[in-house]
C-alpha cells in the first residue's frame, strides 16, 4: 500500500489491476447513489501550479463524490504562492489543513519533493515533462476494459513523444505489462529522451521508434495520440508540414486500421485528432475520458484502504 | 418543461409566471431552513468564460442552497480552457461530471451550442450581446411583484440598449406580456440592432426609440437603467457630453417622475445611477438584486421538476 | 460581543483570552470529529481583493470545519469586481448572500467601511498596511501557550516594522497586555509610522526602536520576525547590505539567544528566517502556523455566540 503515488511505478502490476477492479465497483456504486461519502469530513487540497482544468475538475469531482471538502489553489493564487514562498513551507501548511494533497507542478520532481515533506498522502497530478500517473491509470484501464488484456497487444503512440507528460508515464506503466510491441511514432527531433529510452530498455519494453504512421497502423491494436505542439518545432514551416502526417483522420483509419483498433487521446486535442473520427467505431477517447472520475476515486479509496467499504457499497447497488 | 433555458423565449408566459410563484415559495422555505437540499448529491458546473462575479455568485448560492456541489471554472482556468480546446470537447467533459451546466460565454450562440451537445440541462448565464434569461426572469419578477401586473405598464429602458445583454433579453421577455408602451432611451448611435427591432415588431411589442429621458419620464411606471460604456462611444468627448443626459439622479426623479415609478438596474452601476437615488422611494434595484437567488433556485427547481417538493417545503414553513 | 472584528482593539483583553481558551476547546473537539458543524447551512463569503493564499485557506478551512458553505472571490474575479463596481454595492450583494463576510483589501479602512454597510458580521483579513487582527490573535495565542503569560515578557520585532501589516496589529494587540519591553528592530528608514508611535505611547506600551539585533537578542523572550521587502528600500544596494543584518540564523541564535527564546514568523518567509533555524529548539513558527485554523474557528464561534455548544463538543471529546 503506497502512501503516495508520484510515479505509476510506485504501484505494482497487481496494485494497478486491483485499482481497475475497484473502478468498476465505483461505477456500480455510483449508479445507486450520487455520492459515496467514504471520506466524509476529510479535506483534500488541490494545488495546481500549472493550469489543467480537466485534471483538476476530474480530481475535484472524485474527492467530492467521496464526501471530501476541497481546498482549490489554482491560477493567480497558485502563481503568487509559487513566487512568494518556498515549496516546502507551502506543503507544510497544506499538510496541516488537508488529509490528501493533489499537486501539479511545472518542475520535474516537485511532486516527489512534496511527498517527502507531507505526512498526508500526495498524488501527482503531473510534474513537468515527468510523470502523470493517474492519467496512465486511466489509459491502461481503458485498454484493459476494451481489449480484455494489455499483454500481447501492439500499441502505437503518435505525436510529441518527447515532451508529452502522458507519454512518459504511459510507457513506464506499460513496462508493468507485456505488450507485444510498442511503436513510438514521431518526427525524428521529437523522439523520447535518452534517459527514458534507457529506462524502458532496462525494464524490458519491446519498442521501436518510427516516423511514419501508415507504415505501422495496420499492425496496431491500440493507437494513443497526443498533441504536437507548434512551439516544440524548430521552425513554423516544419510544423505546417508535419501537422498532416501526425494527424489521425477517419480516412486514414478506413484505409489502414484493423477493425478492432481503439484510438485513445488524453484530451484536450487540437489538430492531431480529427472530429471525423468521433463517430467511428475506433474512437475510444470519450470512453477513456469517462473513466477519469471512477479511476481516481478508486485510487484514492485504495490509498485510504477503503476497499472493503467500497465492495459493500457496490454490493448494495446490486442486491 | 424545457431541458435548457438559453433564451427567455424558451419559456412560455405561463411558465415564467409559474417560476415567479415558485420564487415566493423558495423565499418562504428559506425563512425556516437555511438550505432546501432538494438536489443533495447533485453537481453543478459553473463555466464562466467571461468574468461576472455577481451572476456567478448568485448561481453558486442558488445551487448550494439546493444541496448541489459546485464545480467552478472562472478566470485563468476558463481562459486556458477557451484557448486550448474545442468548446464541444469541454462541454462533453463537463456533461459527464455535472448534472447541471451553467455557462457564460463572450460569443452569441455559445450557450445554445453547449445545450445541443450536453445531456444535462444547460442554463445560459449570458452569451455575448445576445441573451441573459435569468436576469430577465429577475427583472420581470421584480416588476410583477412591485406593480402587481406587467400588462398595461409604460416602461422606459435607459442607456446602452444596443450592446447591453440584459436589455435584449428583457425586451424579448416583455413580448410575453402586454405592456402599454416601451420607450428605448439612448443616444442615436446606440439604438437597438436591426435584427432585434424586426423581432420585437414581429412579436407585437409596442415600443418607441427616443433620445431624451425627461421627455418620457413623467409617463413611466418602470425605468430600467443600464450602463453606458465609454468604449462604445465614437469619441471620448461625446461620452462626457452624453454621460449627464443618460444618468438618473434624485433631482431628475423629483422633478419628473410619477410617485409610484420604480427604478431598476441589473447592477453593477457606474455613473448612470446616482447614489442619491438609493434612499428614495423609487429605488427598487436592491430589492431586484435580492431576488437573484430565489428566482434562480425557482428556475432550477422548475427545470428539475421539483415543484411538488418545493410546495411541501414552503407549507412546512408556514404550519 | 463584537459584531465585527476589524481591529484587534475591537476586542477586550478578556475577550482575547476567552478566544484563546476556545481555541483549545476547538483542538480538543477536532481530535474526536473531523468537523464541528456548528454553523451547518450557513454561508461565508471570502472576498480577497489582494492575494493571500495562506490566510484565505486558513479561513476557508475554519469555515468549512464549522459546516459553512464558502463563496470564494479571489484573483481575477476580485480584481474585476474591484474595478467594476463600488465597494458598497459589492458588500451589499455579499451581505444578502452570506452570513459572514471575510475581507482582505489593499486599502486601509476598507474593512471598517464594509462592516458599516453589512448586517452580517465582518472579519478583517488584512486591510492595507493597517490591521490584521486574526494574525494577531494567532501570534498572541502562540506566545500565551508557549510562555504561559504575555505580561512581563521582553519581545523583539524584527524587520520591516513600518509596512508589515502583521506588526502594526501585533503592537496594538500587545497594548492589551503588559509586556516588560518591546524592541522594534529595523533599519532607520523602516521605523514605525508616527501615527502608530503616538497611539502606542498613549496606550502605555513600553517600546524602544533599535537598529541592531544582536544588541538586544540576549534579553528577548520572544523574537517576532517579518519580511524585509526589497521594494521598500531606497536603493537595491542598501537592501543587499541590510539583508544579512536583519536575518535570523541558527548561528546568531546559538551565539546570542536565551535558551527559552521563541522565534515567531507569520510566514511566508524569504531570506529573513534561515532554514537552519527550523530544527532548533527556538523555532515556534510552525506551531504558530498550526494555530491558524483553531484560533479562527474560535473567533467565529465567539462572534456567533457558540461558546456553550463548543464546550459541549469538547467535553464529549474527553468523556
Coordinates of N, CA, C and O in Angstrom, one line a residue, chain A residues 39-43 64 69-74 76-78 80-81 84-86 89-90 92-94 96-97 99, chain C residues 34-35 51 53-54 56-58 60-61 64-65 75-76 79 227 267-271 273 275 278 286 289-290 293:
Chain A
X39 N -15.2 9.3 2.7 CA -14.3 10.1 3.3 C -15.0 11.4 3.8 O -14.4 12.5 3.7
X40 N -16.2 11.3 4.3 CA -16.9 12.4 4.8 C -16.2 13.2 5.9 O -15.6 12.6 6.8
X41 N -16.1 14.5 5.7 CA -15.4 15.3 6.7 C -13.9 15.4 6.5 O -13.3 16.2 7.1
X42 N -13.4 14.7 5.5 CA -12.0 14.8 5.2 C -11.8 16.0 4.2 O -12.8 16.5 3.6
X43 N -10.6 16.5 4.1 CA -10.3 17.7 3.3 C -9.2 17.3 2.3 O -8.2 16.7 2.7
X64 N -15.0 15.1 -4.1 CA -16.4 15.4 -3.6 C -17.3 14.2 -3.5 O -18.1 14.1 -2.6
X69 N -14.2 17.8 1.5 CA -14.1 19.2 1.2 C -12.9 19.4 0.4 O -11.9 18.8 0.6
X70 N -13.0 20.3 -0.6 CA -11.9 20.6 -1.5 C -11.3 22.0 -1.3 O -12.1 23.0 -1.4
X71 N -10.1 22.1 -1.0 CA -9.4 23.4 -1.0 C -8.7 23.5 -2.3 O -7.7 22.8 -2.6
X72 N -9.1 24.5 -3.2 CA -8.6 24.5 -4.5 C -7.7 25.7 -4.6 O -8.1 26.9 -4.3
X73 N -6.4 25.5 -5.0 CA -5.5 26.6 -5.2 C -5.0 26.5 -6.7 O -4.3 25.6 -7.1
X74 N -5.6 27.5 -7.5 CA -5.2 27.5 -8.9 C -5.0 28.9 -9.4 O -5.2 29.8 -8.6
X76 N -4.0 32.5 -10.3 CA -3.2 33.6 -9.7 C -2.8 33.2 -8.3 O -1.6 33.5 -7.9
X77 N -3.7 32.6 -7.5 CA -3.3 32.2 -6.2 C -2.1 31.3 -6.2 O -1.2 31.5 -5.4
X78 N -2.2 30.3 -7.1 CA -1.0 29.3 -7.1 C 0.2 30.0 -7.6 O 1.3 29.8 -7.1
X80 N 1.1 33.2 -7.2 CA 1.7 34.1 -6.2 C 2.3 33.2 -5.1 O 3.3 33.5 -4.5
X81 N 1.7 32.1 -4.8 CA 2.3 31.1 -3.9 C 3.6 30.6 -4.4 O 4.6 30.6 -3.7
X84 N 6.1 33.5 -4.1 CA 6.3 34.1 -2.8 C 7.0 33.2 -1.8 O 7.5 33.7 -0.8
X85 N 6.9 32.0 -1.9 CA 7.4 31.2 -0.8 C 8.0 29.9 -1.2 O 7.7 29.4 -2.3
X86 N 8.7 29.3 -0.3 CA 9.4 28.0 -0.6 C 8.3 26.9 -0.7 O 7.4 26.9 0.2
X89 N 7.5 25.1 2.6 CA 6.7 25.8 3.6 C 5.2 25.7 3.1 O 4.3 25.5 4.0
X90 N 5.0 25.8 1.8 CA 3.6 25.7 1.3 C 3.1 24.3 1.6 O 1.9 24.2 2.1
X92 N 4.0 22.2 3.9 CA 3.8 22.0 5.3 C 2.5 22.7 5.8 O 1.7 22.1 6.5
X93 N 2.2 23.8 5.2 CA 0.9 24.5 5.5 C -0.3 23.6 5.1 O -1.2 23.3 5.8
X94 N -0.2 23.2 3.8 CA -1.3 22.4 3.3 C -1.5 21.1 4.0 O -2.6 20.6 4.3
X96 N -1.0 20.6 7.1 CA -1.7 20.8 8.3 C -3.2 21.0 8.1 O -4.0 20.8 9.1
X97 N -3.6 21.4 6.9 CA -5.0 21.6 6.7 C -5.7 20.4 6.1 O -6.9 20.2 6.2
X99 N -6.1 16.3 4.4 CA -5.9 14.9 4.6 C -5.3 14.2 3.3 O -4.9 13.0 3.4
Chain C
X34 N -14.0 15.2 12.7 CA -13.3 16.0 11.7 C -14.0 17.3 11.5 O -13.3 18.3 11.1
X35 N -15.3 17.4 11.7 CA -15.9 18.7 11.5 C -16.8 19.0 12.8 O -17.3 18.1 13.4
X51 N -4.1 39.1 -3.1 CA -3.9 37.7 -2.9 C -3.3 37.4 -1.5 O -2.4 38.1 -1.1
X53 N -2.9 33.5 -0.1 CA -3.4 32.1 -0.1 C -3.4 31.5 1.3 O -4.3 30.9 1.6
X54 N -2.4 31.8 2.1 CA -2.3 31.3 3.4 C -3.5 31.7 4.3 O -4.2 30.9 4.8
X56 N -6.3 33.0 3.2 CA -7.6 32.6 2.6 C -7.9 31.1 3.0 O -9.0 30.8 3.4
X57 N -6.9 30.3 2.8 CA -7.1 28.8 3.0 C -7.4 28.6 4.5 O -8.2 27.7 4.8
X58 N -6.7 29.3 5.4 CA -6.9 29.1 6.8 C -8.3 29.4 7.2 O -9.0 28.7 7.9
X60 N -10.8 29.5 5.1 CA -11.7 28.6 4.4 C -11.9 27.3 5.1 O -13.0 26.8 5.3
X61 N -10.7 26.8 5.6 CA -10.8 25.6 6.4 C -11.6 25.8 7.6 O -12.5 25.0 8.0
X64 N -15.3 25.8 6.8 CA -15.8 24.5 6.4 C -15.9 23.6 7.6 O -16.8 22.8 7.7
X65 N -14.9 23.6 8.5 CA -14.9 22.8 9.6 C -16.2 23.1 10.5 O -16.7 22.3 11.2
X75 N -8.5 36.5 -6.9 CA -7.8 36.6 -8.2 C -8.6 37.5 -9.1 O -9.0 38.6 -8.8
X76 N -8.7 37.1 -10.4 CA -9.3 37.9 -11.4 C -10.7 38.4 -11.1 O -11.1 39.5 -11.4
X79 N -10.5 41.2 -8.8 CA -9.9 42.3 -9.5 C -11.0 43.0 -10.3 O -11.2 44.2 -10.2
X227 N 9.1 39.9 7.1 CA 9.8 40.1 5.9 C 10.4 41.5 5.7 O 9.8 42.5 6.1
X267 N 4.9 34.0 8.4 CA 5.0 33.2 7.1 C 4.1 33.9 6.0 O 3.1 34.4 6.3
X268 N 4.4 33.8 4.8 CA 5.6 33.1 4.2 C 6.9 33.9 4.5 O 6.9 35.1 4.6
X269 N 8.0 33.2 4.5 CA 9.3 33.9 4.7 C 10.1 33.9 3.4 O 9.8 33.2 2.5
X270 N 11.1 34.8 3.3 CA 12.0 34.7 2.2 C 13.4 34.5 2.8 O 13.7 33.3 3.1
X271 N 14.2 35.5 2.9 CA 15.6 35.3 3.4 C 15.8 35.6 4.9 O 16.8 35.3 5.4
X273 N 14.6 34.5 7.5 CA 14.5 33.5 8.6 C 15.1 32.2 7.9 O 14.4 31.6 7.1
X275 N 16.5 28.6 6.9 CA 16.0 27.2 7.1 C 16.8 26.5 8.2 O 16.2 25.6 8.8
X278 N 14.9 26.0 11.5 CA 13.7 25.2 11.5 C 13.8 24.0 12.6 O 12.8 23.7 13.3
X286 N 6.2 27.1 13.1 CA 5.3 26.0 12.5 C 4.2 25.8 13.5 O 3.0 25.5 13.1
X289 N 1.8 28.6 13.0 CA 1.0 28.3 11.8 C -0.1 27.3 12.1 O -1.2 27.5 11.6
X290 N 0.2 26.3 12.9 CA -0.8 25.3 13.2 C -2.0 25.8 13.9 O -3.0 25.2 14.0
X293 N -6.0 27.7 12.0 CA -7.3 27.3 11.9 C -8.1 27.2 13.2 O -9.1 27.8 13.4

